[in-house]
Structures are given as C-alpha cells and as structure tokens.
Amino acid sequence: MEGGWPAGGGFLLYLTVNLLLPGKGDTFTINCSGFDQHGVDPAAFQAVFDRKAFRPVINDSIPIRVNISFTLSAILEVNAQLQLLTSFLWMNLMWDNAFISWNPEECASINKLTVSAENLWLPDIFIVESMDVDRAPPGLTVFVSSEGQMTYDRPVRVTSICNLDIFYFPFDQQNCTFTFSSFLYTVDSMLLGMDKEVWEITDTSRNLIQTQGEWELLGINKATPKMLVGSNLYDQIMFYVAIRRRPSLYIINLLVPSGFLVAIDALSFYLPAESETRAPFKITLLLGYNVFLLMMNDLLPATGTPLISVYFALCLSLMVISLLETIFIIHLSHMATTQPPPVPWWLHSLLLNCASPRKCCTTAPGKGNKGFGLTLTHLHGMKKPVELVEKVPGARGTGLNGCPGSTRAQQEDEAQKQHLVDLWVQFSHMMDTLLFRLYLLFTATSIITVIILWNT
C-alpha cells in the first residue's frame, strides 16, 4: 500500500466504513459532505441499498413498527352476484430505517430525499380480502427524511370480497372490510400502527368521493385483531367501511313507472264492471307492465331476492287478480241475464250484512232458491214486483184473458229472477269495492315504506 490507501478489497471496506459511521444511539450516519457540489452521491447510500433484503433494524430481536393509513378515493364497482367490491385506494406506509441518518447542516440543508422504492426494504403489507394481484404502477419512490423515517405512498386498485346484503335494494347499505396485514413477518418481527386517526381518514375519503359514482361513504371504523395461523401470530389492522347506495336513479327508473301503471290500473275500477272495454284495458296494462319489467331487468341485482322484486311481484299479482276479477264479473253479468243460478246461503248472509249491517237475518236461508231472508227493498237499485210485472211482455194481456192464477205465478217467477240478478250484481260490486280498497292500501303502504327506507 502506497500513499496510505488500502489496495484491492480493502478499499471497498474503507469506503463502507466511511459511508456508514456509527452515530448516536442505534443509527448510522451517512457521509454527505459533497452533496452541495455534485448533488446526491449515490455511493453514500450504496451500503443501505445492499441491505434491502433485511429488516432495517440494528437489533434483530426488536420488531419494526409500520404505521398504516389510506384514502378511499373511488368506489368503482359493487358486484352483488360475485360479492365483490372494486375500489381505488391510496395506501400510505411509514416506518423507520435504522440504516439511514444524516446531518442536514452538513448536507446542504437537505432534510428529505426521494429514493427509488426498488432499492430499499419495503414492508410486505397486503389486504387480506383482496382477490386480485397488486397492480401498483412501477417506478414508485420513497420519501426518506434525515432521521431515517420512510414514507411510502402508492395507489392500488383493490378487488376485495364483501358480504353484500341486497334485500333493501336500492336503499341498501353495505359494510365491507379492508384488513391490512403482513404476509411474512409475525408479531415478533413487525407491529402495525396508525399514522392518522380514523376520523381523518374518513373525512379525507369522503371529500374525495362525495360527488362520484352511485355510492357514498358513510363512515370508517377500525379494529386491531391478531391473526393466528398455525403457531404463528400476525398483527392486523381491520377497517370497516360503510357505504350506501344513492337510490335516486332507481326510484326514477323503477319505482315511479311501476307506481304510475298500478295507479292507472286502480283508476280503471271507475269504468263500469260490465263494460266491454274494461277487460281489454287491463290486458293492455298487464302486457305493458311485463314489457317494463323486461326492460328494467338489467338494473335489478342478478342474485338474491331484494325487497323491490317482491314489490314488483305484488304489483303484477294485483294486476292479474284485477283482470281475473273483471272476467269473473263479466261472466256473472252474462249468466245473470240468461239463467241466474241460486245464491249460496253464506253469500246471501254476507250480502245481507253488507246491505243492512244493523239488521240480522232471523231465518237462515236455504241452500236452494227458496227462503231468502233479504227483502227487495234492502238492495240497492232493487225494483218492486209490481214494476217488474208491468215490464213483463204479455202479463197484462194474460190478466185480461181471465187467468189471474197464471199471471200471479208468472209475476212471482219474474220477481224471483230479478231478485237473483240483483244479488249477483251486488256481489260483483262488492268484489270491485274490496279490490279497489286493496289497491289503495297497497299503494299507501308502498309509499310509506319507500319514505321510511329513504330517510333511514
């Protein structure tokens, strides 16, 4: 060795010792006296780069602490069929590197540097619920302070498992979790902490996504459970993310058109029950409602049975029952004008109570045509036998021909027939009234339910 310099491998050892000099405590001080002349000298950090395969601690028995925070900047997709949540996060990791330290006064007042992330040790923090590979862009850097504090920010698109409950769709609220943990290091080697408070993470995330997409952020909570895998114990930080769907799109495109069709079907009860145009009108509405359901099928969840599907099924059932009731009334009208059948005794009692609720039927009607306890004056629109006789063709002529017995028998038959006709007409009107009230009750219940779910 000439001139005091070591030869061969001794020169590298001399350079390393001079670049990493023991400083105060358990840190190494980087020699950066020439930074102000030639910028940052990469040789000053070469020893640190060579140690990137090892945890940056002086005492290997002491666990390194990694502080975690994130910002939820976008909720891209919520897949109810696959039970997946796709979101975009800005992850922030902070830890101390005991191999890095310099004096800013000797290094041109440089307090912070950016170093390529691929040259440094990085904690292997991952999201447990993630179902996709990490797609962080390459070429990221780490902020390094003069005290050895490392700050690593990276954007990541996360497709995670989320147990979705779509029963209250489109007024549903989902609770998903992001669990941050280490894949390799147990609690003996790595501990996790928080860089920010949960309310700070919530406010920052809410400000970023408050006007984007169909979902809004309600809040974020955290828990710190431990995960035991075999005999290994891992530290974790679990964030509970509560999100809520904005229902305006679905109310305008689903509930409002369906409500209009049901309301029009309810207004069709103002048409005469015996009208020939009532049944075709209801058939047209029923076909239109089926076409509406087929067109809006893409907006409904592909799996499960949400409450809105039950609502659509009830609307369709009401419209079908209304059509069947109209067909039955038309059948009753046709049958009553030709040959009215006898009224069952239970139906006769029901009509009697509906016509005169304060009166009781003292004699139970028989199951045949005889024994009606309901007088003609109790029924709405009922005509007296005398009026019926005047309208019977040939009745007066028969009386003039000297056959009073035959005329009286014919009058009684016509009166009894008219009595049966009026009973069946009253029964059809009663069915119309009950079904119309059922429509009103269903509509009022649906509106109240929507208001409650929207405001809850």
Tab-separated table of C-alpha atoms in Angstrom:
chain	number	residue	atom	x	y	z
A	1	MET	CA	0.000	0.000	0.000
A	2	GLU	CA	1.441	3.342	-1.070
A	3	GLY	CA	0.166	6.767	-0.053
A	4	GLY	CA	-1.817	5.363	2.849
A	5	TRP	CA	-4.643	3.819	0.737
A	6	PRO	CA	-5.535	0.159	1.054
A	7	ALA	CA	-5.382	-1.908	-2.118
A	8	GLY	CA	-7.986	-4.275	-3.647
A	9	GLY	CA	-10.871	-5.318	-1.421
A	10	GLY	CA	-9.521	-3.210	1.405
A	11	PHE	CA	-10.613	-0.074	-0.464
A	12	LEU	CA	-14.252	-1.191	-0.520
A	13	LEU	CA	-14.130	-1.924	3.193
A	14	TYR	CA	-12.650	1.514	3.813
A	15	LEU	CA	-15.407	3.155	1.719
A	16	THR	CA	-18.141	1.323	3.572
A	17	VAL	CA	-16.780	2.228	6.962
A	18	ASN	CA	-16.562	5.872	5.963
A	19	LEU	CA	-20.063	5.950	4.436
A	20	LEU	CA	-21.767	4.287	7.400
A	21	LEU	CA	-20.218	5.683	10.523
A	22	PRO	CA	-21.657	4.786	13.921
A	23	GLY	CA	-23.585	7.749	15.282
A	24	LYS	CA	-25.613	8.449	18.341
A	25	GLY	CA	-27.869	5.647	19.512
A	26	ASP	CA	-28.554	2.732	17.177
A	27	THR	CA	-28.348	4.659	13.895
A	28	PHE	CA	-25.807	5.091	11.138
A	29	THR	CA	-24.739	8.485	9.886
A	30	ILE	CA	-24.314	8.919	6.136
A	31	ASN	CA	-21.351	10.974	4.963
A	32	CYS	CA	-22.833	13.578	2.629
A	33	SER	CA	-20.262	16.351	2.752
A	34	GLY	CA	-20.102	16.600	-1.039
A	35	PHE	CA	-23.840	16.866	-1.720
A	36	ASP	CA	-23.760	20.617	-2.267
A	37	GLN	CA	-21.225	20.328	-5.101
A	38	HIS	CA	-22.345	17.322	-7.075
A	39	GLY	CA	-25.878	16.699	-5.836
A	40	VAL	CA	-26.728	13.482	-4.037
A	41	ASP	CA	-23.866	10.996	-4.167
A	42	PRO	CA	-25.334	7.528	-4.866
A	43	ALA	CA	-22.281	5.912	-3.321
A	44	ALA	CA	-23.314	7.335	0.039
A	45	PHE	CA	-26.445	5.145	0.051
A	46	GLN	CA	-24.925	2.056	-1.587
A	47	ALA	CA	-24.449	0.265	1.719
A	48	VAL	CA	-28.107	0.924	2.540
A	49	PHE	CA	-29.173	-0.412	-0.856
A	50	ASP	CA	-27.144	-3.567	-0.249
A	51	ARG	CA	-29.107	-4.212	2.948
A	52	LYS	CA	-32.585	-4.012	1.357
A	53	ALA	CA	-33.111	-7.761	1.802
A	54	PHE	CA	-33.018	-7.368	5.597
A	55	ARG	CA	-35.243	-5.582	8.056
A	56	PRO	CA	-33.753	-2.142	8.737
A	57	VAL	CA	-33.161	-2.661	12.465
A	58	ILE	CA	-29.967	-2.697	14.490
A	59	ASN	CA	-31.201	-5.354	16.922
A	60	ASP	CA	-32.941	-8.153	15.048
A	61	SER	CA	-34.920	-9.157	18.139
A	62	ILE	CA	-36.798	-5.832	18.151
A	63	PRO	CA	-39.891	-5.724	15.884
A	64	ILE	CA	-40.155	-2.912	13.384
A	65	ARG	CA	-43.268	-0.733	13.605
A	66	VAL	CA	-45.128	0.141	10.397
A	67	ASN	CA	-47.826	2.830	10.535
A	68	ILE	CA	-50.667	2.444	8.034
A	69	SER	CA	-53.235	4.828	6.631
A	70	PHE	CA	-55.176	5.034	3.405
A	71	THR	CA	-57.549	7.208	1.426
A	72	LEU	CA	-60.558	5.722	-0.305
A	73	SER	CA	-60.655	7.842	-3.445
A	74	ALA	CA	-63.218	5.932	-5.536
A	75	ILE	CA	-65.724	3.098	-5.356
A	76	LEU	CA	-65.575	1.692	-8.863
A	77	GLU	CA	-67.983	-1.259	-8.769
A	78	VAL	CA	-70.078	-3.314	-6.386
A	79	ASN	CA	-70.803	-6.728	-7.870
A	80	ALA	CA	-73.698	-8.292	-5.964
A	81	GLN	CA	-73.566	-11.513	-7.981
A	82	LEU	CA	-69.886	-12.218	-7.241
A	83	GLN	CA	-69.947	-10.464	-3.841
A	84	LEU	CA	-67.003	-8.239	-4.798
A	85	LEU	CA	-66.138	-4.601	-4.128
A	86	THR	CA	-63.771	-2.839	-6.515
A	87	SER	CA	-62.259	0.336	-5.095
A	88	PHE	CA	-59.269	2.608	-5.552
A	89	LEU	CA	-57.036	3.311	-2.552
A	90	TRP	CA	-54.048	5.498	-1.832
A	91	MET	CA	-52.037	3.466	0.676
A	92	ASN	CA	-49.612	5.252	2.975
A	93	LEU	CA	-46.924	3.317	4.894
A	94	MET	CA	-44.451	4.825	7.345
A	95	TRP	CA	-41.555	3.176	9.204
A	96	ASP	CA	-38.062	3.957	10.465
A	97	ASN	CA	-34.919	2.743	8.733
A	98	ALA	CA	-32.111	2.481	11.273
A	99	PHE	CA	-29.504	2.338	8.492
A	100	ILE	CA	-30.226	5.874	7.255
A	101	SER	CA	-29.401	9.106	9.036
A	102	TRP	CA	-27.549	12.306	8.088
A	103	ASN	CA	-26.937	15.756	9.406
A	104	PRO	CA	-28.835	18.328	7.302
A	105	GLU	CA	-26.319	21.046	8.183
A	106	GLU	CA	-23.537	19.032	6.557
A	107	CYS	CA	-25.675	18.041	3.567
A	108	ALA	CA	-26.638	21.403	2.009
A	109	SER	CA	-29.688	21.678	4.348
A	110	ILE	CA	-31.312	18.653	2.729
A	111	ASN	CA	-33.953	17.278	5.101
A	112	LYS	CA	-35.763	14.894	2.768
A	113	LEU	CA	-34.866	12.862	-0.307
A	114	THR	CA	-36.781	10.676	-2.720
A	115	VAL	CA	-35.251	7.264	-3.356
A	116	SER	CA	-36.429	4.620	-5.784
A	117	ALA	CA	-38.566	2.085	-3.923
A	118	GLU	CA	-36.882	-0.863	-5.597
A	119	ASN	CA	-33.600	-0.004	-3.855
A	120	LEU	CA	-34.988	-0.084	-0.320
A	121	TRP	CA	-36.558	-2.564	2.055
A	122	LEU	CA	-40.362	-2.360	1.866
A	123	PRO	CA	-42.864	-3.919	4.268
A	124	ASP	CA	-44.936	-6.677	2.684
A	125	ILE	CA	-48.303	-5.203	3.671
A	126	PHE	CA	-51.279	-6.591	1.768
A	127	ILE	CA	-55.081	-6.544	2.029
A	128	VAL	CA	-56.403	-9.896	3.204
A	129	GLU	CA	-59.746	-9.582	1.359
A	130	SER	CA	-58.083	-8.765	-1.951
A	131	MET	CA	-58.921	-11.167	-4.779
A	132	ASP	CA	-56.626	-9.672	-7.406
A	133	VAL	CA	-52.903	-9.208	-7.889
A	134	ASP	CA	-51.307	-5.956	-6.808
A	135	ARG	CA	-51.423	-3.613	-9.786
A	136	ALA	CA	-49.409	-0.737	-8.332
A	137	PRO	CA	-47.613	1.178	-11.082
A	138	PRO	CA	-43.842	0.636	-11.349
A	139	GLY	CA	-41.187	3.254	-10.642
A	140	LEU	CA	-42.553	4.456	-7.289
A	141	THR	CA	-40.356	6.334	-4.872
A	142	VAL	CA	-39.974	6.549	-1.112
A	143	PHE	CA	-39.589	9.800	0.825
A	144	VAL	CA	-36.622	9.498	3.179
A	145	SER	CA	-36.091	12.026	5.966
A	146	SER	CA	-32.767	12.892	7.582
A	147	GLU	CA	-33.826	10.949	10.681
A	148	GLY	CA	-34.438	7.777	8.706
A	149	GLN	CA	-38.241	7.996	8.560
A	150	MET	CA	-39.584	6.332	5.411
A	151	THR	CA	-42.860	7.376	3.761
A	152	TYR	CA	-44.166	5.159	1.004
A	153	ASP	CA	-47.333	6.164	-0.885
A	154	ARG	CA	-48.735	4.027	-3.625
A	155	PRO	CA	-52.066	3.854	-5.471
A	156	VAL	CA	-53.703	0.471	-5.713
A	157	ARG	CA	-56.879	-0.854	-7.323
A	158	VAL	CA	-58.408	-3.366	-4.920
A	159	THR	CA	-60.989	-6.010	-5.781
A	160	SER	CA	-61.987	-7.400	-2.417
A	161	ILE	CA	-64.529	-9.816	-1.023
A	162	CYS	CA	-67.518	-8.133	0.624
A	163	ASN	CA	-70.546	-9.846	2.112
A	164	LEU	CA	-73.300	-7.893	0.354
A	165	ASP	CA	-76.896	-7.775	1.610
A	166	ILE	CA	-79.179	-6.562	-1.194
A	167	PHE	CA	-82.544	-7.141	0.482
A	168	TYR	CA	-83.212	-3.402	0.806
A	169	PHE	CA	-82.021	-2.572	-2.734
A	170	PRO	CA	-81.926	0.254	-3.837
A	171	PHE	CA	-81.883	1.593	-0.273
A	172	ASP	CA	-79.171	-0.840	0.793
A	173	GLN	CA	-76.185	-0.095	2.973
A	174	GLN	CA	-73.097	-2.306	2.774
A	175	ASN	CA	-70.332	-2.900	5.309
A	176	CYS	CA	-67.055	-4.042	3.781
A	177	THR	CA	-63.676	-4.604	5.404
A	178	PHE	CA	-60.076	-3.859	4.468
A	179	THR	CA	-57.700	-5.908	6.608
A	180	PHE	CA	-54.043	-4.880	6.401
A	181	SER	CA	-51.521	-7.499	7.473
A	182	SER	CA	-48.061	-8.811	6.756
A	183	PHE	CA	-47.556	-11.944	4.731
A	184	LEU	CA	-44.135	-12.919	6.124
A	185	TYR	CA	-43.477	-11.155	9.395
A	186	THR	CA	-45.087	-12.231	12.662
A	187	VAL	CA	-45.610	-10.003	15.704
A	188	ASP	CA	-42.041	-10.781	16.763
A	189	SER	CA	-40.726	-9.027	13.655
A	190	MET	CA	-43.389	-6.441	12.700
A	191	LEU	CA	-46.072	-4.479	14.519
A	192	LEU	CA	-48.734	-2.370	12.798
A	193	GLY	CA	-49.925	1.032	13.905
A	194	MET	CA	-51.907	4.039	12.731
A	195	ASP	CA	-50.356	7.073	11.084
A	196	LYS	CA	-53.655	9.041	11.173
A	197	GLU	CA	-56.798	8.953	13.230
A	198	VAL	CA	-59.799	7.178	11.776
A	199	TRP	CA	-61.833	10.377	11.560
A	200	GLU	CA	-59.088	11.977	9.465
A	201	ILE	CA	-59.153	9.034	7.046
A	202	THR	CA	-62.957	9.238	6.879
A	203	ASP	CA	-63.080	12.985	6.225
A	204	THR	CA	-60.379	12.868	3.559
A	205	SER	CA	-62.022	9.937	1.784
A	206	ARG	CA	-65.499	11.476	1.962
A	207	ASN	CA	-64.270	14.738	0.461
A	208	LEU	CA	-62.742	12.889	-2.474
A	209	ILE	CA	-65.675	10.628	-3.363
A	210	GLN	CA	-68.652	12.766	-2.251
A	211	THR	CA	-69.684	13.592	-5.845
A	212	GLN	CA	-68.577	10.457	-7.668
A	213	GLY	CA	-70.445	7.311	-8.621
A	214	GLU	CA	-73.564	5.729	-7.263
A	215	TRP	CA	-72.172	5.010	-3.778
A	216	GLU	CA	-71.455	7.367	-0.908
A	217	LEU	CA	-69.197	6.816	2.069
A	218	LEU	CA	-70.936	6.757	5.449
A	219	GLY	CA	-68.022	6.122	7.786
A	220	ILE	CA	-64.920	4.109	8.621
A	221	ASN	CA	-64.135	2.271	11.861
A	222	LYS	CA	-61.179	0.147	12.838
A	223	ALA	CA	-60.222	-2.845	14.934
A	224	THR	CA	-56.855	-4.416	15.751
A	225	PRO	CA	-57.283	-8.186	15.933
A	226	LYS	CA	-54.484	-10.721	15.757
A	227	MET	CA	-54.463	-13.497	13.171
A	228	LEU	CA	-53.246	-16.901	14.301
A	229	VAL	CA	-52.032	-19.183	11.512
A	230	GLY	CA	-50.791	-22.429	12.987
A	231	SER	CA	-48.285	-21.391	15.641
A	232	ASN	CA	-47.572	-18.013	14.017
A	233	LEU	CA	-49.275	-14.844	15.233
A	234	TYR	CA	-49.639	-11.915	12.822
A	235	ASP	CA	-50.577	-8.343	13.593
A	236	GLN	CA	-53.531	-6.825	11.725
A	237	ILE	CA	-55.473	-3.589	11.356
A	238	MET	CA	-59.033	-4.058	10.143
A	239	PHE	CA	-61.004	-1.128	8.713
A	240	TYR	CA	-64.794	-1.353	8.493
A	241	VAL	CA	-66.029	0.740	5.550
A	242	ALA	CA	-69.757	1.567	5.491
A	243	ILE	CA	-71.132	2.662	2.115
A	244	ARG	CA	-74.664	3.471	0.956
A	245	ARG	CA	-76.218	3.417	-2.495
A	246	ARG	CA	-77.727	6.578	-3.916
A	247	PRO	CA	-81.297	5.452	-4.764
A	248	SER	CA	-82.402	8.370	-6.967
A	249	LEU	CA	-81.623	6.579	-10.245
A	250	TYR	CA	-83.629	3.502	-9.286
A	251	ILE	CA	-86.559	5.461	-7.868
A	252	ILE	CA	-86.927	7.412	-11.113
A	253	ASN	CA	-86.427	4.433	-13.428
A	254	LEU	CA	-88.096	1.640	-11.446
A	255	LEU	CA	-90.471	2.714	-8.689
A	256	VAL	CA	-92.084	5.736	-10.338
A	257	PRO	CA	-93.089	3.995	-13.647
A	258	SER	CA	-94.328	0.959	-11.744
A	259	GLY	CA	-96.383	3.190	-9.435
A	260	PHE	CA	-97.929	5.007	-12.407
A	261	LEU	CA	-99.006	1.736	-14.037
A	262	VAL	CA	-100.559	0.468	-10.801
A	263	ALA	CA	-102.357	3.810	-10.291
A	264	ILE	CA	-103.808	3.679	-13.822
A	265	ASP	CA	-104.951	0.118	-13.179
A	266	ALA	CA	-106.643	1.297	-9.967
A	267	LEU	CA	-108.415	4.098	-11.850
A	268	SER	CA	-109.846	1.511	-14.244
A	269	PHE	CA	-112.243	0.491	-11.442
A	270	TYR	CA	-114.203	3.643	-12.249
A	271	LEU	CA	-115.167	2.015	-15.536
A	272	PRO	CA	-118.436	0.040	-15.330
A	273	ALA	CA	-117.812	-3.528	-14.284
A	274	GLU	CA	-119.934	-4.826	-17.143
A	275	SER	CA	-118.210	-2.616	-19.714
A	276	GLU	CA	-116.728	-4.432	-22.686
A	277	THR	CA	-113.691	-2.105	-22.739
A	278	ARG	CA	-112.578	-2.737	-19.168
A	279	ALA	CA	-111.038	-6.174	-19.710
A	280	PRO	CA	-109.024	-5.155	-22.849
A	281	PHE	CA	-107.807	-2.081	-20.990
A	282	LYS	CA	-106.498	-4.190	-18.104
A	283	ILE	CA	-104.899	-6.687	-20.510
A	284	THR	CA	-103.058	-3.839	-22.232
A	285	LEU	CA	-101.785	-2.563	-18.876
A	286	LEU	CA	-100.666	-6.044	-17.878
A	287	LEU	CA	-98.724	-6.507	-21.104
A	288	GLY	CA	-97.154	-3.057	-20.696
A	289	TYR	CA	-96.075	-3.902	-17.153
A	290	ASN	CA	-94.399	-7.112	-18.311
A	291	VAL	CA	-92.523	-5.199	-21.009
A	292	PHE	CA	-91.443	-2.674	-18.365
A	293	LEU	CA	-90.065	-5.460	-16.147
A	294	LEU	CA	-88.126	-6.960	-19.057
A	295	MET	CA	-86.579	-3.604	-19.937
A	296	MET	CA	-85.632	-2.791	-16.344
A	297	ASN	CA	-84.246	-6.243	-15.584
A	298	ASP	CA	-80.655	-5.073	-16.066
A	299	LEU	CA	-80.992	-2.573	-13.220
A	300	LEU	CA	-82.009	-5.245	-10.720
A	301	PRO	CA	-79.486	-7.417	-8.838
A	302	ALA	CA	-78.781	-10.703	-10.553
A	303	THR	CA	-78.780	-12.710	-7.312
A	304	GLY	CA	-80.890	-12.769	-4.194
A	305	THR	CA	-84.427	-11.526	-3.670
A	306	PRO	CA	-84.435	-7.798	-2.901
A	307	LEU	CA	-87.477	-6.066	-1.480
A	308	ILE	CA	-88.098	-4.243	-4.749
A	309	SER	CA	-88.519	-7.592	-6.546
A	310	VAL	CA	-91.193	-8.530	-4.006
A	311	TYR	CA	-92.870	-5.178	-4.706
A	312	PHE	CA	-92.875	-5.829	-8.466
A	313	ALA	CA	-94.255	-9.329	-7.901
A	314	LEU	CA	-97.086	-7.921	-5.751
A	315	CYS	CA	-97.878	-5.273	-8.371
A	316	LEU	CA	-98.045	-7.927	-11.075
A	317	SER	CA	-100.197	-10.166	-8.866
A	318	LEU	CA	-102.648	-7.332	-8.178
A	319	MET	CA	-102.988	-6.584	-11.870
A	320	VAL	CA	-103.570	-10.271	-12.652
A	321	ILE	CA	-106.164	-10.586	-9.862
A	322	SER	CA	-107.864	-7.440	-11.116
A	323	LEU	CA	-108.070	-8.873	-14.635
A	324	LEU	CA	-109.444	-12.186	-13.351
A	325	GLU	CA	-112.000	-10.324	-11.239
A	326	THR	CA	-113.127	-8.348	-14.299
A	327	ILE	CA	-113.512	-11.552	-16.314
A	328	PHE	CA	-115.490	-13.127	-13.459
A	329	ILE	CA	-117.804	-10.106	-13.224
A	330	ILE	CA	-118.458	-10.190	-16.981
A	331	HIS	CA	-119.232	-13.899	-16.661
A	332	LEU	CA	-121.619	-13.213	-13.772
A	333	SER	CA	-123.363	-10.480	-15.768
A	334	HIS	CA	-123.848	-12.767	-18.737
A	335	MET	CA	-125.041	-15.641	-16.556
A	336	ALA	CA	-127.415	-13.449	-14.569
A	337	THR	CA	-129.147	-12.110	-17.680
A	338	THR	CA	-129.720	-15.587	-19.100
A	339	GLN	CA	-130.342	-18.007	-16.245
A	340	PRO	CA	-129.213	-16.737	-12.807
A	341	PRO	CA	-128.043	-19.583	-10.532
A	342	PRO	CA	-129.149	-19.818	-6.909
A	343	VAL	CA	-127.172	-17.781	-4.384
A	344	PRO	CA	-125.337	-19.845	-1.734
A	345	TRP	CA	-126.569	-19.306	1.772
A	346	TRP	CA	-123.231	-17.949	3.049
A	347	LEU	CA	-123.102	-15.417	0.219
A	348	HIS	CA	-126.685	-14.439	0.868
A	349	SER	CA	-125.863	-13.772	4.534
A	350	LEU	CA	-122.793	-11.761	3.551
A	351	LEU	CA	-124.754	-9.608	1.151
A	352	LEU	CA	-127.474	-9.145	3.758
A	353	ASN	CA	-124.927	-7.890	6.332
A	354	CYS	CA	-123.319	-5.608	3.772
A	355	ALA	CA	-126.663	-4.157	2.709
A	356	SER	CA	-128.067	-3.807	6.237
A	357	PRO	CA	-125.260	-4.110	8.775
A	358	ARG	CA	-127.572	-3.242	11.708
A	359	LYS	CA	-130.084	-5.945	10.900
A	360	CYS	CA	-129.749	-9.640	11.413
A	361	CYS	CA	-131.173	-12.443	9.380
A	362	THR	CA	-133.527	-14.279	11.715
A	363	THR	CA	-134.161	-17.189	9.430
A	364	ALA	CA	-131.253	-18.909	7.829
A	365	PRO	CA	-131.724	-19.113	4.085
A	366	GLY	CA	-131.903	-22.471	2.488
A	367	LYS	CA	-129.333	-23.766	0.089
A	368	GLY	CA	-131.809	-23.707	-2.803
A	369	ASN	CA	-133.736	-20.913	-4.402
A	370	LYS	CA	-136.250	-20.578	-1.594
A	371	GLY	CA	-136.159	-18.992	1.800
A	372	PHE	CA	-134.395	-15.670	1.099
A	373	GLY	CA	-134.395	-13.569	4.222
A	374	LEU	CA	-133.425	-10.406	2.294
A	375	THR	CA	-136.287	-8.271	1.094
A	376	LEU	CA	-136.141	-6.477	-2.200
A	377	THR	CA	-136.153	-3.065	-0.566
A	378	HIS	CA	-132.878	-3.842	1.215
A	379	LEU	CA	-130.902	-3.996	-2.018
A	380	HIS	CA	-129.664	-1.017	-3.890
A	381	GLY	CA	-131.471	-0.479	-7.153
A	382	MET	CA	-133.959	-3.259	-6.487
A	383	LYS	CA	-137.285	-2.955	-8.288
A	384	LYS	CA	-140.660	-3.820	-6.820
A	385	PRO	CA	-142.558	-6.809	-8.168
A	386	VAL	CA	-145.278	-4.504	-9.499
A	387	GLU	CA	-142.785	-2.664	-11.679
A	388	LEU	CA	-141.414	-5.986	-12.901
A	389	VAL	CA	-144.866	-7.151	-13.819
A	390	GLU	CA	-145.534	-4.054	-15.856
A	391	LYS	CA	-142.388	-4.708	-17.864
A	392	VAL	CA	-143.121	-8.390	-18.470
A	393	PRO	CA	-144.450	-8.824	-22.023
A	394	GLY	CA	-147.970	-10.188	-22.133
A	395	ALA	CA	-148.526	-10.039	-18.398
A	396	ARG	CA	-151.406	-7.560	-18.552
A	397	GLY	CA	-152.945	-9.361	-21.524
A	398	THR	CA	-152.905	-12.570	-19.617
A	399	GLY	CA	-154.752	-10.937	-16.781
A	400	LEU	CA	-157.433	-9.623	-19.124
A	401	ASN	CA	-157.945	-13.044	-20.602
A	402	GLY	CA	-159.215	-14.300	-17.296
A	403	CYS	CA	-156.148	-16.225	-15.984
A	404	PRO	CA	-155.319	-14.478	-12.677
A	405	GLY	CA	-153.554	-17.553	-11.250
A	406	SER	CA	-151.234	-17.871	-14.193
A	407	THR	CA	-150.462	-14.163	-14.126
A	408	ARG	CA	-149.627	-14.240	-10.405
A	409	ALA	CA	-147.282	-17.222	-10.851
A	410	GLN	CA	-145.529	-15.524	-13.736
A	411	GLN	CA	-145.099	-12.351	-11.679
A	412	GLU	CA	-143.562	-14.339	-8.819
A	413	ASP	CA	-141.122	-16.068	-11.182
A	414	GLU	CA	-140.032	-12.797	-12.718
A	415	ALA	CA	-139.653	-11.181	-9.295
A	416	GLN	CA	-137.544	-14.087	-8.022
A	417	LYS	CA	-135.375	-13.985	-11.144
A	418	GLN	CA	-134.874	-10.250	-10.759
A	419	HIS	CA	-134.054	-10.825	-7.109
A	420	LEU	CA	-131.265	-13.258	-8.046
A	421	VAL	CA	-129.941	-10.915	-10.709
A	422	ASP	CA	-129.714	-8.050	-8.223
A	423	LEU	CA	-127.986	-10.268	-5.668
A	424	TRP	CA	-125.289	-11.279	-8.160
A	425	VAL	CA	-124.887	-7.679	-9.313
A	426	GLN	CA	-124.478	-6.560	-5.734
A	427	PHE	CA	-121.891	-9.315	-5.188
A	428	SER	CA	-119.882	-8.120	-8.205
A	429	HIS	CA	-119.988	-4.528	-6.960
A	430	MET	CA	-118.819	-5.684	-3.548
A	431	MET	CA	-115.863	-7.500	-5.144
A	432	ASP	CA	-114.978	-4.358	-7.105
A	433	THR	CA	-115.059	-2.232	-3.962
A	434	LEU	CA	-112.902	-4.627	-1.953
A	435	LEU	CA	-110.294	-4.925	-4.699
A	436	PHE	CA	-110.187	-1.155	-5.177
A	437	ARG	CA	-109.617	-0.671	-1.452
A	438	LEU	CA	-106.872	-3.299	-1.611
A	439	TYR	CA	-105.197	-1.244	-4.353
A	440	LEU	CA	-105.378	1.879	-2.217
A	441	LEU	CA	-103.986	0.059	0.819
A	442	PHE	CA	-101.122	-1.408	-1.211
A	443	THR	CA	-100.264	1.965	-2.754
A	444	ALA	CA	-100.279	3.755	0.609
A	445	THR	CA	-98.142	1.025	2.196
A	446	SER	CA	-95.629	1.164	-0.665
A	447	ILE	CA	-95.277	4.948	-0.457
A	448	ILE	CA	-94.808	4.873	3.330
A	449	THR	CA	-92.210	2.076	3.028
A	450	VAL	CA	-90.229	3.984	0.400
A	451	ILE	CA	-90.228	7.145	2.536
A	452	ILE	CA	-89.082	5.245	5.626
A	453	LEU	CA	-86.302	3.386	3.803
A	454	TRP	CA	-85.134	6.559	2.045
A	455	ASN	CA	-84.873	8.512	5.298
A	456	THR	CA	-83.406	5.721	7.429
